[in-house]
Amino acid sequence: MSATLRSLRFYLVVGLAQGLLLMWAVLYSGLSGVAMSALAAGLLLGGGLLQLLAEQRRQPRTWISMLLVALGAAGLVWACSGLPFSLGVGFGVMAGLLLMTLLGATLLQGRDDLWRRLLGNGAWVLLALPMPWLAQWLFKLWIQHRHLDPFKSGLLSLAFFAAPTLAFSGAMFLGSLWRARRRAQVA
């Protein structure tokens, strides 16, 4: 199997695992709303960090940092749950979560060219962020057209939760592929 297909498989496995765990958390766990939000933030940001560091996925420090970012994200969401909700608070928490993930991934890639890599990682994450909403919107259009209930079928439930995470993973894979080809052209 080529390196590109192995890399694609890694991104898809991460996206599918995130979707499965989100489906379990929402449908079957019985967690409170705050605990569910904290778990979802940890899953999504830990997986996002892992995807940003896909080339270093065999190093134990990558997995340790993924767990630390996931715990930090869950802790931040849990701590901010007592704040009165407004758009400013919501966007502030989201910006803090994204910044925590980007800084963690950038610092683990080394200290040389820190700002360039931080901006590069941030650009790819910002380019990939609309993909989950696009996938969710297309899925909702499809189920409305077919008059289906995604929560009455296990496969449709999985598609409801995994389609956005798989779309983000696909966009992150395309970003890593573009960066690898660009590095090969420069070298």
Coordinates of C-alpha atoms in Angstrom, one line a residue:
M1 CA 0.0 0.0 0.0
S2 CA 1.4 3.4 -1.0
A3 CA 2.2 6.1 1.6
T4 CA -0.6 8.2 0.3
L5 CA -3.2 5.5 0.8
R6 CA -1.9 4.8 4.3
S7 CA -2.1 8.4 5.1
L8 CA -5.7 8.6 3.7
R9 CA -6.6 5.5 5.8
F10 CA -5.3 7.2 8.9
Y11 CA -7.3 10.4 8.4
L12 CA -10.5 8.4 7.6
V13 CA -10.0 6.2 10.7
V14 CA -9.6 9.2 12.9
G15 CA -12.7 10.9 11.4
L16 CA -14.8 7.7 11.7
A17 CA -13.7 7.1 15.3
Q18 CA -14.6 10.7 16.2
G19 CA -18.0 10.2 14.6
L20 CA -18.6 6.9 16.4
L21 CA -17.6 8.3 19.7
L22 CA -19.8 11.4 19.2
M23 CA -22.7 9.2 18.3
W24 CA -22.2 7.2 21.5
A25 CA -21.9 10.3 23.6
V26 CA -25.1 11.9 22.3
L27 CA -27.4 8.9 21.8
Y28 CA -26.3 6.2 24.3
S29 CA -24.1 7.6 27.1
G30 CA -26.8 9.4 29.2
L31 CA -24.3 12.2 30.0
S32 CA -25.5 15.7 31.0
G33 CA -25.3 18.4 28.4
V34 CA -22.2 20.0 29.9
A35 CA -20.4 16.6 30.1
M36 CA -21.5 15.8 26.6
S37 CA -20.1 19.2 25.3
A38 CA -16.8 18.7 27.2
L39 CA -16.5 15.2 25.8
A40 CA -17.3 16.4 22.3
A41 CA -14.7 19.2 22.5
G42 CA -12.1 16.8 23.8
L43 CA -12.8 14.3 21.0
L44 CA -12.8 16.9 18.2
L45 CA -9.8 18.9 19.3
G46 CA -7.7 15.8 20.3
G47 CA -8.5 14.3 16.9
G48 CA -7.8 17.6 15.2
L49 CA -4.3 17.8 16.8
L50 CA -3.6 14.2 15.8
Q51 CA -4.5 15.1 12.2
L52 CA -2.3 18.2 12.2
L53 CA 0.5 15.9 13.4
A54 CA -0.2 13.0 11.1
E55 CA 3.4 12.7 10.0
Q56 CA 4.5 12.3 13.6
R57 CA 1.7 9.8 14.6
R58 CA 4.2 7.1 15.5
Q59 CA 5.8 9.1 18.2
P60 CA 4.5 8.7 21.8
R61 CA 4.7 12.4 22.5
T62 CA 2.1 13.0 19.8
W63 CA -0.4 10.7 21.5
I64 CA 0.4 12.2 24.9
S65 CA -0.1 15.7 23.6
M66 CA -3.3 14.6 22.0
L67 CA -4.6 13.4 25.3
L68 CA -3.4 16.6 27.0
V69 CA -5.2 18.8 24.5
A70 CA -8.3 16.7 24.7
L71 CA -8.3 17.0 28.5
G72 CA -7.5 20.7 28.3
A73 CA -10.4 21.3 25.8
A74 CA -12.8 19.3 27.9
G75 CA -11.7 21.3 31.0
L76 CA -12.1 24.6 29.3
V77 CA -15.6 23.8 28.1
W78 CA -16.5 22.5 31.5
A79 CA -15.1 25.6 33.2
C80 CA -16.8 28.0 30.8
S81 CA -20.2 26.2 31.2
G82 CA -21.1 28.5 34.1
L83 CA -20.6 31.6 32.0
P84 CA -23.8 33.3 30.6
F85 CA -24.0 32.2 27.0
S86 CA -23.7 34.9 24.4
L87 CA -22.1 35.1 21.0
G88 CA -19.0 36.7 22.4
V89 CA -18.5 34.0 25.0
G90 CA -19.2 31.2 22.5
F91 CA -16.7 32.6 19.9
G92 CA -14.2 33.3 22.7
V93 CA -14.3 29.7 23.8
M94 CA -14.1 28.4 20.3
A95 CA -11.1 30.7 19.5
G96 CA -9.4 29.5 22.7
L97 CA -10.0 25.9 21.8
L98 CA -8.6 26.3 18.3
L99 CA -5.7 28.3 19.5
M100 CA -4.8 25.6 22.1
T101 CA -4.9 22.9 19.4
L102 CA -2.9 25.0 16.9
L103 CA -0.2 26.0 19.4
G104 CA 0.1 22.4 20.6
A105 CA 0.5 21.0 17.1
T106 CA 2.9 23.8 16.1
L107 CA 5.1 23.5 19.1
L108 CA 5.4 19.7 18.7
Q109 CA 6.7 20.2 15.1
G110 CA 9.8 22.0 16.5
R111 CA 10.7 25.6 17.4
D112 CA 12.3 26.7 14.1
D113 CA 9.9 28.8 11.9
L114 CA 7.3 28.8 14.6
W115 CA 5.2 31.7 13.3
R116 CA 5.2 30.4 9.7
R117 CA 4.1 26.9 10.8
L118 CA 1.5 28.4 13.2
L119 CA 0.0 30.5 10.4
G120 CA 0.2 27.5 8.0
N121 CA -1.5 25.1 10.4
G122 CA -4.1 27.8 11.1
A123 CA -4.8 28.4 7.5
W124 CA -5.4 24.7 6.8
V125 CA -7.7 24.4 9.8
L126 CA -9.6 27.4 8.7
L127 CA -9.9 26.0 5.2
A128 CA -11.1 22.6 6.6
L129 CA -13.6 24.0 9.1
P130 CA -16.4 24.8 6.6
M131 CA -16.4 21.2 5.4
P132 CA -18.3 19.6 8.3
W133 CA -21.0 22.2 8.0
L134 CA -21.2 21.6 4.3
A135 CA -21.4 17.8 4.8
Q136 CA -24.1 18.3 7.5
W137 CA -26.1 20.6 5.3
L138 CA -26.0 18.2 2.3
F139 CA -26.9 15.3 4.6
K140 CA -29.9 17.2 6.0
L141 CA -31.0 18.1 2.4
W142 CA -30.8 14.5 1.4
I143 CA -32.8 13.2 4.4
Q144 CA -35.4 15.9 4.0
H145 CA -35.8 15.0 0.3
R146 CA -36.1 11.3 1.2
H147 CA -38.3 12.0 4.3
L148 CA -36.0 10.0 6.5
D149 CA -35.4 10.2 10.3
P150 CA -31.6 9.8 10.9
F151 CA -32.2 8.6 14.4
K152 CA -34.4 5.6 13.6
S153 CA -31.6 3.8 11.7
G154 CA -28.2 2.9 13.1
L155 CA -26.5 3.5 9.7
L156 CA -28.2 6.9 9.2
S157 CA -27.3 7.9 12.8
L158 CA -23.7 7.0 12.1
A159 CA -23.8 9.0 8.9
F160 CA -25.4 11.9 10.7
F161 CA -22.5 12.0 13.2
A162 CA -19.6 10.7 11.1
A163 CA -20.2 12.7 7.9
P164 CA -19.0 16.0 9.4
T165 CA -15.9 14.5 11.0
L166 CA -15.1 12.5 7.9
A167 CA -15.4 15.7 5.8
F168 CA -13.0 17.5 8.1
S169 CA -10.6 14.6 8.0
G170 CA -10.8 14.6 4.2
A171 CA -10.0 18.3 4.0
M172 CA -7.1 17.8 6.4
F173 CA -5.8 14.9 4.3
L174 CA -5.9 17.1 1.2
G175 CA -4.0 19.8 3.0
S176 CA -1.3 17.4 4.2
L177 CA -1.0 16.0 0.7
W178 CA -0.6 19.5 -0.8
R179 CA 2.0 20.4 1.8
A180 CA 3.9 17.2 1.1
R181 CA 3.9 17.8 -2.6
R182 CA 5.0 21.3 -2.1
R183 CA 7.9 20.2 0.1
A184 CA 8.9 17.7 -2.5
Q185 CA 9.0 20.4 -5.2
V186 CA 11.1 22.7 -3.1
A187 CA 13.6 19.9 -2.2

